[in-house]
Coordinates of C-alpha atoms in Angstrom, one line a residue:
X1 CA -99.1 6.7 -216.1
X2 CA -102.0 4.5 -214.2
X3 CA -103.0 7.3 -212.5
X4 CA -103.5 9.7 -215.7
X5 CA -105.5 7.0 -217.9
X6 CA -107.8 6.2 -214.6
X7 CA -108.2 10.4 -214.7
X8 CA -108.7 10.4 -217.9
X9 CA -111.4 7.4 -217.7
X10 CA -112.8 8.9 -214.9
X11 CA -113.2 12.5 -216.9
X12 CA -114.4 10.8 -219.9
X13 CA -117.7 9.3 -217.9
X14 CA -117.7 12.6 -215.8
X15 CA -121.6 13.3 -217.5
X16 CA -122.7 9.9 -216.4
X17 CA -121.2 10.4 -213.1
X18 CA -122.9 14.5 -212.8
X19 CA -126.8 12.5 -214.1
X20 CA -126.4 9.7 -212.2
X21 CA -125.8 11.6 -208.5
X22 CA -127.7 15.1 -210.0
X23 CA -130.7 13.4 -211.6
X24 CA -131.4 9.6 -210.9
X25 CA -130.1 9.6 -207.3
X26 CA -131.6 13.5 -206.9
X27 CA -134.8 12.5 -208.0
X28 CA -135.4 10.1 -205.2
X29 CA -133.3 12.4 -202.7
X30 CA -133.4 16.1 -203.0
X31 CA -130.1 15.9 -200.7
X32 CA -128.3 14.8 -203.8
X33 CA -128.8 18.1 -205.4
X34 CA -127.9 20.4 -202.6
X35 CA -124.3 21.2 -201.6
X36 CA -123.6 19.8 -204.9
X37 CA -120.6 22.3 -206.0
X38 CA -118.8 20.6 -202.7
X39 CA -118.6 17.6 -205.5
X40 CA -115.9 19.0 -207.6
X41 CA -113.8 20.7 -204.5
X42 CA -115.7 23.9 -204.2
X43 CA -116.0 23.8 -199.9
X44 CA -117.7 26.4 -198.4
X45 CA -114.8 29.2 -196.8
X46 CA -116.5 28.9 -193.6
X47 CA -114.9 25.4 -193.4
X48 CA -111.9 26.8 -193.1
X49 CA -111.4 30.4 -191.7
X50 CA -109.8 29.0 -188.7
X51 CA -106.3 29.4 -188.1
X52 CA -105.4 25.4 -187.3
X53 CA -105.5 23.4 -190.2
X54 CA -108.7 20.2 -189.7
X55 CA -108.5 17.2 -189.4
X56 CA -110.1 15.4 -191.9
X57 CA -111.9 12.2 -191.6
X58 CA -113.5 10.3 -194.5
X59 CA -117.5 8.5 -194.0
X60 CA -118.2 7.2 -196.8
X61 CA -122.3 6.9 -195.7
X62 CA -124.2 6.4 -192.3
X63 CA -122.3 2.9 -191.5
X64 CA -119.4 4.9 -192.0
X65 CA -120.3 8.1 -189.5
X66 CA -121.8 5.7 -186.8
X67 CA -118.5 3.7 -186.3
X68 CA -116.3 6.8 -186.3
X69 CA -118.3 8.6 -184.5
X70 CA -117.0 7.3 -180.8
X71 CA -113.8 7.6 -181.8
X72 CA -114.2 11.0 -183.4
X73 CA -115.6 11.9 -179.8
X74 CA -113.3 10.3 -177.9
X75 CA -110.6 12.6 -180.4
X76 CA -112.1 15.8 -179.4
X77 CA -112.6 14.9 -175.6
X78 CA -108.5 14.3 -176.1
X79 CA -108.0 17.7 -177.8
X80 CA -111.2 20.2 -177.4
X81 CA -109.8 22.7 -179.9
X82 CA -109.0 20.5 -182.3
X83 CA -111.0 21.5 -185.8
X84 CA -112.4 18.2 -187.4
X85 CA -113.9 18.3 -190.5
X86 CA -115.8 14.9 -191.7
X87 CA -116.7 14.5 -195.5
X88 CA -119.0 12.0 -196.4
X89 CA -120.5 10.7 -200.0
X90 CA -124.4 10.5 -199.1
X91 CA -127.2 13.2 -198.0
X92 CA -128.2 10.2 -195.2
X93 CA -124.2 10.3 -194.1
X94 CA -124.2 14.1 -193.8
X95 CA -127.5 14.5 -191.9
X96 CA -126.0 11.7 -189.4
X97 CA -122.6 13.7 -189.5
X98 CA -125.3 16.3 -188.1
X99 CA -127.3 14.7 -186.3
X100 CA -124.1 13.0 -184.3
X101 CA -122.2 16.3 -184.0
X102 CA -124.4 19.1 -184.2
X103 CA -121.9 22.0 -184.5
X104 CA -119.3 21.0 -183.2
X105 CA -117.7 19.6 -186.4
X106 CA -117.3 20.7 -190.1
X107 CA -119.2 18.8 -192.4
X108 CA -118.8 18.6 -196.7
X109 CA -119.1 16.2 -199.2
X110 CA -115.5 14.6 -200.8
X111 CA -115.2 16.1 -204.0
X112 CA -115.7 13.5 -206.6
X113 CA -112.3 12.2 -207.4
X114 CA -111.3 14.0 -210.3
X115 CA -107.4 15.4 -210.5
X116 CA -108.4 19.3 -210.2
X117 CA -111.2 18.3 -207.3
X118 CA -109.8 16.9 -204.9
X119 CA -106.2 19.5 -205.8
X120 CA -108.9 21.8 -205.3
X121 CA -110.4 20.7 -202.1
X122 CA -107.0 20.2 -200.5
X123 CA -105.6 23.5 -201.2
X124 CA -108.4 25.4 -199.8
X125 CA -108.6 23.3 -196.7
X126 CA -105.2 22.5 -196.3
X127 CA -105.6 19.6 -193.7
X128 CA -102.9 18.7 -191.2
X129 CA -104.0 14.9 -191.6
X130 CA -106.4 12.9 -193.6
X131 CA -107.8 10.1 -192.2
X132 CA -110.2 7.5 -194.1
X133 CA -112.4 5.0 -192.7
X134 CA -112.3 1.1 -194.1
X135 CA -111.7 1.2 -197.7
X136 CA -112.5 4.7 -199.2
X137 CA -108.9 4.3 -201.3
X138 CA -109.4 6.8 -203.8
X139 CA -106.6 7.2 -205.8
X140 CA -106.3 10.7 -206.8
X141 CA -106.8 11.8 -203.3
X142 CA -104.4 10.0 -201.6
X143 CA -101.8 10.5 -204.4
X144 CA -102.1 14.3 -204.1
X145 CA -102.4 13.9 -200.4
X146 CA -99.1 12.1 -200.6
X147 CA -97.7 14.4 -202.7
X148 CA -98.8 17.2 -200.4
X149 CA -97.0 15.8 -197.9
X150 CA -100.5 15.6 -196.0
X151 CA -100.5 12.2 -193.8
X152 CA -102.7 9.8 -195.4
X153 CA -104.0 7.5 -192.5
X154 CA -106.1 4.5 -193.0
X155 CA -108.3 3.5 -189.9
X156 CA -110.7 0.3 -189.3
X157 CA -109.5 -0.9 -192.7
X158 CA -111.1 -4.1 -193.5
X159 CA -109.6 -5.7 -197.2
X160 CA -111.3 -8.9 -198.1
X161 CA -110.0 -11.8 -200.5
X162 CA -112.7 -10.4 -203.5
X163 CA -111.8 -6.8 -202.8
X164 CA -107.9 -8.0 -202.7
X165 CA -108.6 -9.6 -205.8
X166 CA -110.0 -6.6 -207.5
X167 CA -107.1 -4.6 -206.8
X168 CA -104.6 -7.0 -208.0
X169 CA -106.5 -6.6 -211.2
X170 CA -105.2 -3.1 -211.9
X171 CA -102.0 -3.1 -210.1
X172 CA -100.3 -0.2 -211.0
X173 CA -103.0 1.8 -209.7
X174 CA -103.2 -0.1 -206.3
X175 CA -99.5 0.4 -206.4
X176 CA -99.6 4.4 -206.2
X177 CA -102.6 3.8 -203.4
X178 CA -100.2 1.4 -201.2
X179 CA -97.3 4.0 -201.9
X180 CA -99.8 7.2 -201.1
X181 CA -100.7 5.4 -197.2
X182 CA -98.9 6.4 -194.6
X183 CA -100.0 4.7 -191.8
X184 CA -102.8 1.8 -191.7
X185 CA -104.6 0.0 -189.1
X186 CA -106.3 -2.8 -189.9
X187 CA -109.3 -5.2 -188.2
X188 CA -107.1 -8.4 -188.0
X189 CA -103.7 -9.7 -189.0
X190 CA -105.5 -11.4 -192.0
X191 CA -106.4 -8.0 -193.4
X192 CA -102.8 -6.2 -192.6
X193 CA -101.7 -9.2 -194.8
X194 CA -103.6 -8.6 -197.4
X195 CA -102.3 -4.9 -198.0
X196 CA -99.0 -5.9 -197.4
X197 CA -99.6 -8.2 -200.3
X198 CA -100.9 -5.7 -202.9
X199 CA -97.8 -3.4 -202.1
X200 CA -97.8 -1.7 -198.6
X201 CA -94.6 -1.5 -196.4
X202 CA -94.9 -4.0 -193.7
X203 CA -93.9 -0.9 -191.5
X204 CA -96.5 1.0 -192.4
X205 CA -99.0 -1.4 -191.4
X206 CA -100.7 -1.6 -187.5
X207 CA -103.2 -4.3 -185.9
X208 CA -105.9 -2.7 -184.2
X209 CA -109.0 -4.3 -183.9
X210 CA -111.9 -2.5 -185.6
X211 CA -113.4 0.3 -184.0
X212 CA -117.3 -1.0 -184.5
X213 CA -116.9 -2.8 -181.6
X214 CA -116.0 0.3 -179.2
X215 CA -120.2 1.3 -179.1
X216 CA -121.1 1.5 -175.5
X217 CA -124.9 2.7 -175.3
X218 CA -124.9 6.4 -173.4
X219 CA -127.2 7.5 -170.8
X220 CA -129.5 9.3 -173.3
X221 CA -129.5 6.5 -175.6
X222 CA -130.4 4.0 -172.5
X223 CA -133.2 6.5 -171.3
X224 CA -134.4 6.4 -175.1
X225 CA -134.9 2.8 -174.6
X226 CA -136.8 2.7 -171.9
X227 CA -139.1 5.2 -173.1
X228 CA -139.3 2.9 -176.2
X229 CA -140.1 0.5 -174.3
X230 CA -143.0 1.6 -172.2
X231 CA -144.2 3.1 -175.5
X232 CA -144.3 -0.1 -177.2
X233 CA -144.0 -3.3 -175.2
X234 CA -147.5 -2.5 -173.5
X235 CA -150.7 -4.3 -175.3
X236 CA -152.8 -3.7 -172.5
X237 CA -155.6 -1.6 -174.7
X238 CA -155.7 -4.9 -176.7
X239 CA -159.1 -7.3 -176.7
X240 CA -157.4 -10.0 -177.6
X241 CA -157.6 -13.3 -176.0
X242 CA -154.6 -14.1 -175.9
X243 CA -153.1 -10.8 -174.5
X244 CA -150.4 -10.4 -172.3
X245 CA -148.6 -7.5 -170.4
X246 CA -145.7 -7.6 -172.4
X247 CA -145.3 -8.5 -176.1
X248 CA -142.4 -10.2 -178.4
X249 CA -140.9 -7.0 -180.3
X250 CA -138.5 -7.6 -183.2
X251 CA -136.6 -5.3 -185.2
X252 CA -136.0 -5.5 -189.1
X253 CA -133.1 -3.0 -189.4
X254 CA -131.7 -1.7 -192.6
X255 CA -133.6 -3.7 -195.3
X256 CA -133.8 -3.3 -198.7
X257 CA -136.1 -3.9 -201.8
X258 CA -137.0 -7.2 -202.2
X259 CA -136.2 -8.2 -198.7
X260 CA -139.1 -5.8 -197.3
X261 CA -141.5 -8.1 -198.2
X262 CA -139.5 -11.3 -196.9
X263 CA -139.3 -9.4 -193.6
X264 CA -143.2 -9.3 -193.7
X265 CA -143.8 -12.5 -194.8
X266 CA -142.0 -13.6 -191.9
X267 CA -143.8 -11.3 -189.3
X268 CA -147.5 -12.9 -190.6
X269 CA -146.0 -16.2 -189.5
X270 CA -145.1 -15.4 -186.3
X271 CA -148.6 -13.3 -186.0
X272 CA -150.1 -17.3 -186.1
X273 CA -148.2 -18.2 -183.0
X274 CA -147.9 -14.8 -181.2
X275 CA -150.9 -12.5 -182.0
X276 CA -149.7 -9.6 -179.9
X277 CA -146.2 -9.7 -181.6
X278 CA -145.0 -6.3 -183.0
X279 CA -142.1 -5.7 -186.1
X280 CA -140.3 -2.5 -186.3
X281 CA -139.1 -2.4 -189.8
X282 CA -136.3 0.5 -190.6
X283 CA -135.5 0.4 -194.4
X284 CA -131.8 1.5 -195.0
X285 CA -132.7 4.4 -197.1
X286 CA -135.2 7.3 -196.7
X287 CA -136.3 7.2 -200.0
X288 CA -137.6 3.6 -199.1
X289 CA -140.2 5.0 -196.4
X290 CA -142.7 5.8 -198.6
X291 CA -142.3 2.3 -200.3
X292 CA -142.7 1.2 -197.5
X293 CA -145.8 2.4 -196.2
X294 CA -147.6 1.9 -199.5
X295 CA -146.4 -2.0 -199.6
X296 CA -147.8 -2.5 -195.6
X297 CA -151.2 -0.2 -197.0
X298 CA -151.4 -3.0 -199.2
X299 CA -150.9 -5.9 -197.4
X300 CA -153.3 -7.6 -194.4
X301 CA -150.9 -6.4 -192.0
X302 CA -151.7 -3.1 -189.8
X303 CA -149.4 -0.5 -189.2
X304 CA -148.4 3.1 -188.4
X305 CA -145.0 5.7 -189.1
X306 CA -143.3 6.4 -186.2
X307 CA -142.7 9.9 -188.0
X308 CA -145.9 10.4 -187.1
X309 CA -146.3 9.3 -183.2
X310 CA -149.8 7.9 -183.1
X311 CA -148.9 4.3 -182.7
X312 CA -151.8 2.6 -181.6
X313 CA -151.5 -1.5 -181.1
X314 CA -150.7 -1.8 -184.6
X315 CA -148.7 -5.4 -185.8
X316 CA -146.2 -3.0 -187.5
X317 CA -144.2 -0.1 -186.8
X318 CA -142.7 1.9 -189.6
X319 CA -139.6 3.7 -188.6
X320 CA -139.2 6.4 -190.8
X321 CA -136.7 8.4 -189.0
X322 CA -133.4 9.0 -189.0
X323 CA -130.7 8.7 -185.9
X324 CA -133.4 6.1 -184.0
X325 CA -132.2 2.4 -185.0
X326 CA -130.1 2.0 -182.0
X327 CA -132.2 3.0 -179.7
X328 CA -134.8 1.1 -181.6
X329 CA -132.7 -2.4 -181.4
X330 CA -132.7 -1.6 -177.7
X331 CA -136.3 -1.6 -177.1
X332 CA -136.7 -5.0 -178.5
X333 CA -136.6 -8.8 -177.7
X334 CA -134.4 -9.7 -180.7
X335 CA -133.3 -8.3 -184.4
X336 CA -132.8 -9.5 -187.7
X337 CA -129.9 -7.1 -189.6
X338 CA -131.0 -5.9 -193.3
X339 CA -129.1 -6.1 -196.1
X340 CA -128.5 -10.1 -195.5
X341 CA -131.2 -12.1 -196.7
X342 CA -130.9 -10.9 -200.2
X343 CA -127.1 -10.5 -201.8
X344 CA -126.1 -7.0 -200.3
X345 CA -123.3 -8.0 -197.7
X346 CA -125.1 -7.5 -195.0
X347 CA -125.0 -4.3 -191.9
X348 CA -124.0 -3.7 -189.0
X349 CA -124.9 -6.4 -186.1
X350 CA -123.2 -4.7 -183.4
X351 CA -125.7 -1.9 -182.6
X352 CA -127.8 -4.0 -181.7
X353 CA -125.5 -6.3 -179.9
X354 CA -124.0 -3.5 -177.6
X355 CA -127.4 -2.6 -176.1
X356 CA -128.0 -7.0 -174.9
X357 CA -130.6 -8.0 -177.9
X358 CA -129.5 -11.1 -180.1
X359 CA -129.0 -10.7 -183.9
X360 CA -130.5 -12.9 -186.5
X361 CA -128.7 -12.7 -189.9
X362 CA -129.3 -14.1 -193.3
X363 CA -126.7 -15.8 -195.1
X364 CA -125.0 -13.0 -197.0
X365 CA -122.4 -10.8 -194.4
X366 CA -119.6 -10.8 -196.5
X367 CA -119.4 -6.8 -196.1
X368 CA -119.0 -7.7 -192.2
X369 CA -116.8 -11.0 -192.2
X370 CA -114.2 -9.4 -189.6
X371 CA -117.5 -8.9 -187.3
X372 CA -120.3 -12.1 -187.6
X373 CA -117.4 -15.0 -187.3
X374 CA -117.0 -13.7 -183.6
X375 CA -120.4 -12.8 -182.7
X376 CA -121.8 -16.2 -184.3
X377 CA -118.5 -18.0 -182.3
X378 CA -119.9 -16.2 -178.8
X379 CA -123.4 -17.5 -180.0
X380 CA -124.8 -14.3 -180.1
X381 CA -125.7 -14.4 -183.4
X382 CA -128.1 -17.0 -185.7
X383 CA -127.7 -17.4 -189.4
X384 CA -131.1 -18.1 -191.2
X385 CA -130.6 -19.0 -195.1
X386 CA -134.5 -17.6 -195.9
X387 CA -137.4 -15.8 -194.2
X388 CA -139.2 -19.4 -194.1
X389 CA -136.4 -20.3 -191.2
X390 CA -136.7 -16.5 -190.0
X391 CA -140.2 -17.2 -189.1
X392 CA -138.9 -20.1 -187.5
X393 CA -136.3 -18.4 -185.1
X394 CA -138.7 -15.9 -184.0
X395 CA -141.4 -18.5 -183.1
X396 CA -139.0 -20.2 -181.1
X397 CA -137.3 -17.4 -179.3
X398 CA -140.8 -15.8 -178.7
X399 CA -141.7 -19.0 -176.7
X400 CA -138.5 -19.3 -174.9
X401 CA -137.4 -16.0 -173.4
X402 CA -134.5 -17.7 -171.5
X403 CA -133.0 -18.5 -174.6
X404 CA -133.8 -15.0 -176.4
X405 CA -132.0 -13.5 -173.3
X406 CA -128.9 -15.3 -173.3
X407 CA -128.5 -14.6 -177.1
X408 CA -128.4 -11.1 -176.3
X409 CA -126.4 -11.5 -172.8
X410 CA -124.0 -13.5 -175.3
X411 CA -123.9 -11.0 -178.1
X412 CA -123.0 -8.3 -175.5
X413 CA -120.2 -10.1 -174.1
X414 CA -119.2 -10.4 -177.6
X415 CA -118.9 -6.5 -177.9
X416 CA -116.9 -6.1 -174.5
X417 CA -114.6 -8.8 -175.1
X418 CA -113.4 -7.3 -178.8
X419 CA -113.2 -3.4 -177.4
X420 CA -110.1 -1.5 -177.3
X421 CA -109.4 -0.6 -181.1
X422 CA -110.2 3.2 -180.1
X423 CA -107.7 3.4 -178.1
X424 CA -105.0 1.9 -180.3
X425 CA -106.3 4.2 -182.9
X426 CA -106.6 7.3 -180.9
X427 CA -102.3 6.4 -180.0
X428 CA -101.6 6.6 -183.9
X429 CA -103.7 9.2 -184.7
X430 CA -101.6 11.3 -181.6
X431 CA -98.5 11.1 -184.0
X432 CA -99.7 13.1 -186.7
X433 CA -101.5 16.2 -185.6
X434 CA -99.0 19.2 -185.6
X435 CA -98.9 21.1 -182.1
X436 CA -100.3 23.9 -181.2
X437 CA -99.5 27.0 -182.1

């Protein structure tokens, strides 16, 4: 009965749901509007012509795709003809599906999760597993899954006490999720506990570790920084007195509105102290670039679009490309993670931690409290409550270059000393996928 009135509430806002992602979200993103019959279940057939039934893994948006993608790798490494498909909610999480996979996978959006979409989406793809990242719990399309008698498996799930509390707030629906899982593996024994407590069978549930911190920098990615790093860390054109070979270079990764202009604010006051210094600001969202050069056009600060290649000693780099950040955190002396000096739970710290740079963090990381207590407890991590004591931390790690150092040293210990969920995952995933024909 739960599940009927949420498809019936979900039905009756249906318009809302079709202008918000068609018109609002479209308007700022054309990808919203492409692909967009995959919305209500109707997958292309060339997703699933093949005669072994895919794999399906769940992204819910670029954070998503990035952490699965090593283990979606190490997956097809393990079984080359396997046929993964990965769905994903956002345009940004399918061109990283792309940019990450190129051909090799099939790529859709999840149909929107209304009864008749997602029956619809299952029955022409007919997966031989399901497997969702984090906390994508849907409830109609892991109820039909069950009911299917497709595997529902939950990996890198992460519940925390708010989002426990939410769920206890409609418990009969939670109920049919917990009873729709068939296997789950969680980050710590903190969050297997927490599930256990909204309904799921203790059997059911698997420590693992989470997967974010299996990222281990590849060859191209660590020839990408070096380039970056000529390409940037050079100020020798530069007149100014107080020029040096090399220059202090931060990364702002993944900001939002509102926080942009903290970032910059910050940036000026370390200008005072180091006038070679250089920011590379990547907003989270494309439809932010734009923004983002018109709020740097109007403010004292000089700049240029990496889109556009012609940097040129500027004070600001705008990176306004996709599939770069990581590669961009590796080219730099330390990073501040987005998302965490305004109320937006913070991203992900680890990508820049795997490749040796420090992290600096506002105060808000709630969406990554199974990440920041460790790499805050390995010291590779410092926690700034506003961009008056961010200025601050980069003045005083851009005079002391020992201490930048070891903050990276220490963040990528950090990384190394939590790996191994892949693995564990990779061992359950094993149990589910049917043999070969």
């Amino acid at each position: 009965m739960a599940r009927i009135f949420y498809s019936l509430a979900l039905i009756f806002i249906s318009p809302l749901i079709v202008f918000y992602l068609y018109v609002l979200r479209g308007k700022k993103n054309q990808g919203y509007r492409t692909h967009f019959k995959e919305r209500f279940g109707f997958v292309s057939k060339s997703l699933f012509t093949t005669k072994t039934k895919p794999l399906v893994f769940h992204c819910a948006s670029v954070g998503e795709v990035l952490a699965a993608t090593p283990l979606i790798k190490a997956l097809q490494k393990a079984h080359p003809n396997l046929n993964i498909l990965i769905t994903c909610n956002t345009p940004t999480g399918r061109e990283q599906i792309l940019n990450q996979f190129k051909n090799t996978v099939a790529c859709s959006y999840l149909p929107i999760d209304f009864p008749f979409a997602t029956a619809r989406f299952l029955k022409r793809i007919k997966p031989q597993a399901l497997c969702i990242l984090e906390t994508e719990l849907w409830p109609n399309l892991m109820a039909i899954s069950h009911k299917k008698n497709i595997p529902v498996l939950v990996i890198n799930a992460r519940l925390s006490e708010k989002s426990q509390q939410g769920y206890q707030k409609v418990a009969k629906l939670t109920h049919i999720i917990m009873r729709s899982i068939t296997v789950l593996a969680s980050h710590n024994k903190a969050d297997a506990e927490r599930f256990i407590e909204l309904g799921l069978e203790t059997s059911k549930s698997h420590v693992t570790g989470s997967i974010k911190f299996d990222i281990t920098p590849s060859d191209e990615q660590l020839a990408n920084v070096l380039n970056l790093k000529q390409l940037y860390s050079s100020n020798k054109h530069s007149n100014n007195e107080h020029n040096t070979d090399e220059r202090f270079i931060w990364v702002a990764g993944s900001t939002h509105p509102l926080e942009h202009e903290l970032v910059l604010s910050a940036h000026q006051e370390l200008l005072k102290k180091q006038p070679n210094a250089l920011l590379i600001i990547a907003p989270r969202h494309p439809e932010q670039f734009d923004k983002m050069a018109e709020l740097l056009t109007q403010s004292p600060l000089s700049f240029s679009r990496r889109s556009q290649n012609s940097y040129s000693n500027e004070q600001v780099l705008l990176a306004d490309t996709l599939g770069e950040l990581q590669c961009l955190y590796g080219a730099a002396n330390i990073s501040f993670i987005g998302g965490s000096l305004i109320r937006r739970g913070g991203h992900n710290p680890l990508e820049s931690a795997a490749f040796s740079v420090g992290v600096i963090t506002g105060p808000h990381t709630y969406n990554f409290d199974h990440v920041y207590p460790e790499l805050i407890k390995f010291k590779g991590a410092v926690v700034v409550d506003n961009n008056d004591e961010l200025a601050k931390q980069l003045i005083t790690f851009s005079q002391n270059t020992k201490a930048c150092q070891t903050l990276g040293i220490k963040a990528a210990q950090c990384v190394a000393k939590n790996q191994g969920a892949i693995q564990k995952t990779l061992t359950i995933i094993n149990q589910y996928l049917e043999p070969k024909p």
